[in-house]
Coordinates of C-alpha atoms in Angstrom, one line a residue:
M968 CA 0.0 0.1 0.1
G969 CA 1.4 3.3 -1.0
A970 CA 2.1 6.1 1.3
M971 CA 3.2 9.8 1.6
R972 CA 4.4 11.9 4.0
T973 CA 2.2 15.2 5.0
A974 CA 2.5 17.7 7.6
G975 CA 5.2 15.3 9.5
C976 CA 3.3 12.1 9.5
M977 CA 2.5 9.2 7.2
V978 CA -0.6 9.4 5.3
R979 CA -2.0 6.3 3.9
T980 CA -3.8 6.8 0.4
A981 CA -4.7 3.4 -0.7
A982 CA -7.1 2.3 -2.4
V983 CA -9.6 1.6 0.8
A984 CA -12.9 2.2 -0.6
A985 CA -13.7 -1.6 -1.1
V986 CA -14.0 -2.2 2.5
G987 CA -14.8 1.0 3.8
L988 CA -18.9 0.1 4.5
T989 CA -17.7 -3.7 5.7
L990 CA -15.9 -1.7 8.6
L991 CA -18.4 0.7 8.9
A992 CA -21.0 -1.4 9.5
G993 CA -18.9 -2.9 12.2
C994 CA -18.9 0.7 14.0
G995 CA -22.2 1.0 13.7
T996 CA -24.1 4.5 14.0
S997 CA -21.4 5.6 16.6
G998 CA -21.1 9.2 17.0
G999 CA -21.3 12.9 15.1
S1000 CA -20.3 16.1 14.9
A1001 CA -19.9 18.8 17.5
N1002 CA -18.8 22.3 17.2
D1003 CA -17.1 23.3 20.7
E1004 CA -13.9 24.7 19.5
G1005 CA -12.2 24.3 23.1
K1006 CA -10.2 21.6 24.3
G1007 CA -11.1 19.9 27.5
R1008 CA -14.2 19.9 29.5
G1009 CA -16.8 22.4 28.5
G1010 CA -14.5 23.5 25.7
R1011 CA -11.5 24.2 27.7
T1012 CA -8.5 22.4 28.1
A1013 CA -8.3 21.1 31.7
E1014 CA -6.1 22.9 34.0
A1015 CA -3.0 21.2 35.7
A1016 CA -4.3 18.8 38.0
G1017 CA -0.9 17.7 39.8
H1018 CA 0.7 14.5 39.2
T1019 CA -0.2 11.0 40.4
R1020 CA 1.9 7.9 41.0
T1021 CA -0.9 5.8 38.8
V1022 CA -3.4 6.8 36.5
P1023 CA -6.3 8.2 39.0
G1024 CA -9.3 5.8 38.4
V1025 CA -7.5 3.0 37.5
G1026 CA -7.2 -0.4 39.2
A1027 CA -4.3 -2.7 39.8
K1028 CA -6.1 -5.6 37.3
L1029 CA -6.3 -2.8 34.8
R1030 CA -3.4 -0.8 35.7
A1031 CA -0.9 -4.4 35.4
R1032 CA -2.0 -4.3 31.5
I1033 CA -0.5 -0.7 31.0
P1034 CA 2.9 -1.1 29.1
G1035 CA 5.9 0.0 31.0
N1036 CA 7.1 2.0 27.9
S1037 CA 3.8 3.8 27.7
R1038 CA 3.6 7.4 28.7
Q1039 CA 0.2 8.9 26.9
V1040 CA -2.8 6.9 28.5
V1041 CA -6.5 7.8 27.2
A1042 CA -9.0 7.0 30.3
V1043 CA -12.4 6.6 29.7
H1044 CA -14.3 6.2 32.6
G1045 CA -17.8 5.2 31.9
K1046 CA -20.7 6.1 34.2
G1047 CA -22.1 2.6 35.0
V1048 CA -21.9 -1.0 33.0
D1049 CA -25.5 -0.2 31.4
S1050 CA -24.8 3.2 30.6
P1051 CA -23.6 5.3 27.4
D1052 CA -22.4 8.1 29.4
A1053 CA -18.7 8.5 30.0
T1054 CA -15.7 10.8 30.7
L1055 CA -12.6 10.8 28.5
E1056 CA -9.4 12.0 29.8
L1057 CA -5.8 12.4 28.6
Y1058 CA -2.9 11.7 30.9
T1059 CA 1.0 12.0 30.5
K1060 CA 3.6 10.6 32.5
T1061 CA 6.4 13.1 32.8
A1062 CA 9.4 12.9 35.5
E1063 CA 6.9 13.8 38.2
G1064 CA 4.3 11.0 37.6
W1065 CA 1.0 11.0 35.4
E1066 CA -0.7 14.5 34.9
R1067 CA -4.1 14.6 33.7
T1068 CA -3.4 17.3 30.5
A1069 CA -7.1 17.1 29.1
T1070 CA -10.7 16.1 29.6
W1071 CA -13.7 15.6 27.4
P1072 CA -17.6 14.5 28.0
A1073 CA -18.3 11.4 26.2
H1074 CA -20.1 8.3 25.1
N1075 CA -19.6 4.8 24.7
G1076 CA -21.8 1.9 23.5
R1077 CA -26.0 2.5 23.7
K1078 CA -26.0 -0.6 26.3
G1079 CA -23.0 0.2 28.3
W1080 CA -20.0 -1.7 28.5
T1081 CA -18.7 -5.4 28.5
T1082 CA -15.5 -8.1 29.1
D1083 CA -16.9 -10.3 26.5
H1084 CA -17.6 -8.1 23.1
H1085 CA -19.6 -9.8 20.6
E1086 CA -20.4 -8.3 17.1
D1087 CA -23.9 -6.0 17.4
D1088 CA -24.0 -6.4 20.9
L1089 CA -24.1 -2.3 21.6
R1090 CA -21.6 -2.9 24.2
S1091 CA -18.0 -1.4 24.0
P1092 CA -14.9 -3.5 25.4
V1093 CA -13.8 -3.0 28.6
G1094 CA -9.5 -3.2 28.9
V1095 CA -6.5 -1.5 28.1
F1096 CA -5.8 -1.2 24.2
G1097 CA -3.5 0.5 22.1
L1098 CA -4.1 3.5 19.6
S1099 CA -1.9 3.0 16.4
D1100 CA -3.7 4.3 13.3
A1101 CA -6.2 6.8 12.3
G1102 CA -7.7 8.3 9.4
G1103 CA -11.3 10.1 8.8
V1104 CA -13.1 11.9 6.1
L1105 CA -11.4 14.7 6.3
P1106 CA -7.6 15.8 5.4
D1107 CA -5.1 14.8 8.2
P1108 CA -5.4 17.8 10.9
G1109 CA -1.8 17.4 12.0
A1110 CA -2.0 13.9 13.5
K1111 CA 1.2 12.4 14.6
L1112 CA -0.5 8.5 14.5
P1113 CA -0.4 7.3 10.7
Y1114 CA -3.6 8.9 9.3
T1115 CA -5.9 7.2 6.3
H1116 CA -7.6 10.4 4.3
S1117 CA -10.1 8.7 2.4
S1118 CA -13.8 9.4 1.7
A1119 CA -14.5 5.7 2.6
F1120 CA -15.1 6.6 5.8
T1121 CA -18.4 8.2 4.8
P1122 CA -21.2 6.9 6.7
P1123 CA -23.9 4.8 4.5
P1124 CA -26.7 7.4 3.5
Y1125 CA -29.4 5.2 5.4
W1126 CA -28.1 6.5 8.6
E1127 CA -29.4 9.1 10.7
K1128 CA -28.9 12.5 9.6
K1129 CA -27.0 13.4 13.1
T1130 CA -24.3 10.7 12.2
R1131 CA -23.3 12.5 9.3
H1132 CA -19.9 13.6 10.5
D1133 CA -19.0 10.2 12.9
F1134 CA -16.0 9.7 10.9
D1135 CA -14.7 12.9 10.0
H1136 CA -11.7 11.9 12.0
V1137 CA -11.1 8.5 13.9
I1138 CA -8.6 6.7 16.0
A1139 CA -8.6 2.9 15.6
I1140 CA -8.8 1.1 19.0
D1141 CA -6.7 -2.1 19.0
Y1142 CA -9.2 -4.5 19.8
N1143 CA -9.3 -7.4 17.6
R1144 CA -7.6 -5.6 14.9
V1145 CA -4.1 -6.1 13.0
K1146 CA -2.0 -2.8 14.3
G1147 CA -0.5 -0.8 11.5
T1148 CA -3.3 -0.9 9.0
T1149 CA -5.5 1.4 8.0
P1150 CA -8.7 1.8 10.6
L1151 CA -10.5 0.6 7.9
D1152 CA -9.1 -2.8 7.7
P1153 CA -11.5 -5.6 8.0
T1154 CA -9.3 -8.4 9.4
R1155 CA -10.4 -9.7 12.7
P1156 CA -7.8 -11.7 14.2
Q1157 CA -10.0 -13.1 17.1
G1158 CA -12.8 -13.9 14.6
R1159 CA -15.7 -11.5 13.4
E1160 CA -17.7 -12.8 16.1
K1161 CA -15.8 -10.7 18.7
G1162 CA -16.5 -7.9 16.9
G1163 CA -14.4 -5.2 15.6
G1164 CA -14.0 -1.6 14.2
I1165 CA -13.8 0.0 17.7
W1166 CA -12.8 3.5 17.0
L1167 CA -12.9 6.7 18.9
H1168 CA -14.7 9.4 16.5
L1169 CA -16.7 12.5 16.7
D1170 CA -19.8 12.3 18.8
H1171 CA -23.4 13.5 18.2
G1172 CA -24.8 13.3 21.8
S1173 CA -25.8 9.7 22.5
G1174 CA -24.6 6.5 22.9
T1175 CA -22.8 4.4 20.1
S1176 CA -22.5 0.7 18.6
G1177 CA -19.3 -0.1 20.6
C1178 CA -17.0 3.1 20.1
V1179 CA -16.1 6.1 22.0
S1180 CA -17.3 9.2 21.1
I1181 CA -16.2 13.0 21.8
S1182 CA -16.5 16.2 20.3
K1183 CA -14.3 17.4 17.2
A1184 CA -12.2 19.7 18.8
G1185 CA -11.5 16.9 21.4
M1186 CA -10.4 14.3 18.7
V1187 CA -8.2 17.1 16.8
A1188 CA -6.6 17.8 19.9
L1189 CA -5.8 13.7 20.5
L1190 CA -4.9 13.4 17.0
R1191 CA -2.4 16.0 17.5
T1192 CA -1.1 14.5 21.0
L1193 CA -0.8 11.0 20.6
D1194 CA 2.4 10.2 19.8
P1195 CA 3.9 6.6 18.4
R1196 CA 7.0 7.3 20.5
S1197 CA 5.4 7.4 23.5
H1198 CA 2.8 4.1 23.2
P1199 CA -0.2 5.7 23.4
V1200 CA -2.7 3.2 24.8
I1201 CA -6.6 3.3 26.1
V1202 CA -8.0 2.2 29.2
M1203 CA -11.5 1.9 29.1
G1204 CA -14.4 0.4 30.8
D1205 CA -17.2 1.6 33.5
T1206 CA -16.1 2.4 37.1
A1207 CA -16.2 -0.9 38.6
H1208 CA -14.5 -2.7 36.1
L1209 CA -12.2 0.1 35.8
T1210 CA -11.3 0.3 40.0
A1211 CA -11.2 -3.4 40.0

């Protein structure tokens, strides 16, 4: 698959249209356009919250799965096991410890969370996953992750109008996918029954089919911040599972 260097990051320009709708169907009507121009809760960058030894709200079970070389953690705190409402926080590891650098309101699967995700269960998978690849309908906004710019991300025309901008920008969550490929790659190493196409993407104000969604401003901020050299991961789940 050909690639070219644009804005300091790798932009894939391969023919991805053939697999676009297949993968989008796996993500479902899961997000939408949000227009706040800030970079944190209520549209503003979060104030420095000091440094902590560990990522707050993440218990020993999931904390043990965060790679030792990871210096960027996206933490998604679900409101409840059956709730679509969540908060997303970005943490950066410094010499002093973990620092929360931003936070945004978020949504997850319409039916909540699960530790045994299956295709079409409308729940987001609980766990720790890598963040390796990005893309979207819109051009690369300055992403540090490899970015695939393609119209194949466009949601199907029969989806609700409010979902038209869901995939303007996406970051693939490395659940049941092949790292280092476009988010549109339909390969499912664990089998199709285990679902896939789990992304971070734009929010439309309600729950998703399994993805995690935040505002457009939040997505752009993440794309410009998450750096492969910092081995970013996402830790996601409802409060009970996160703190276990």
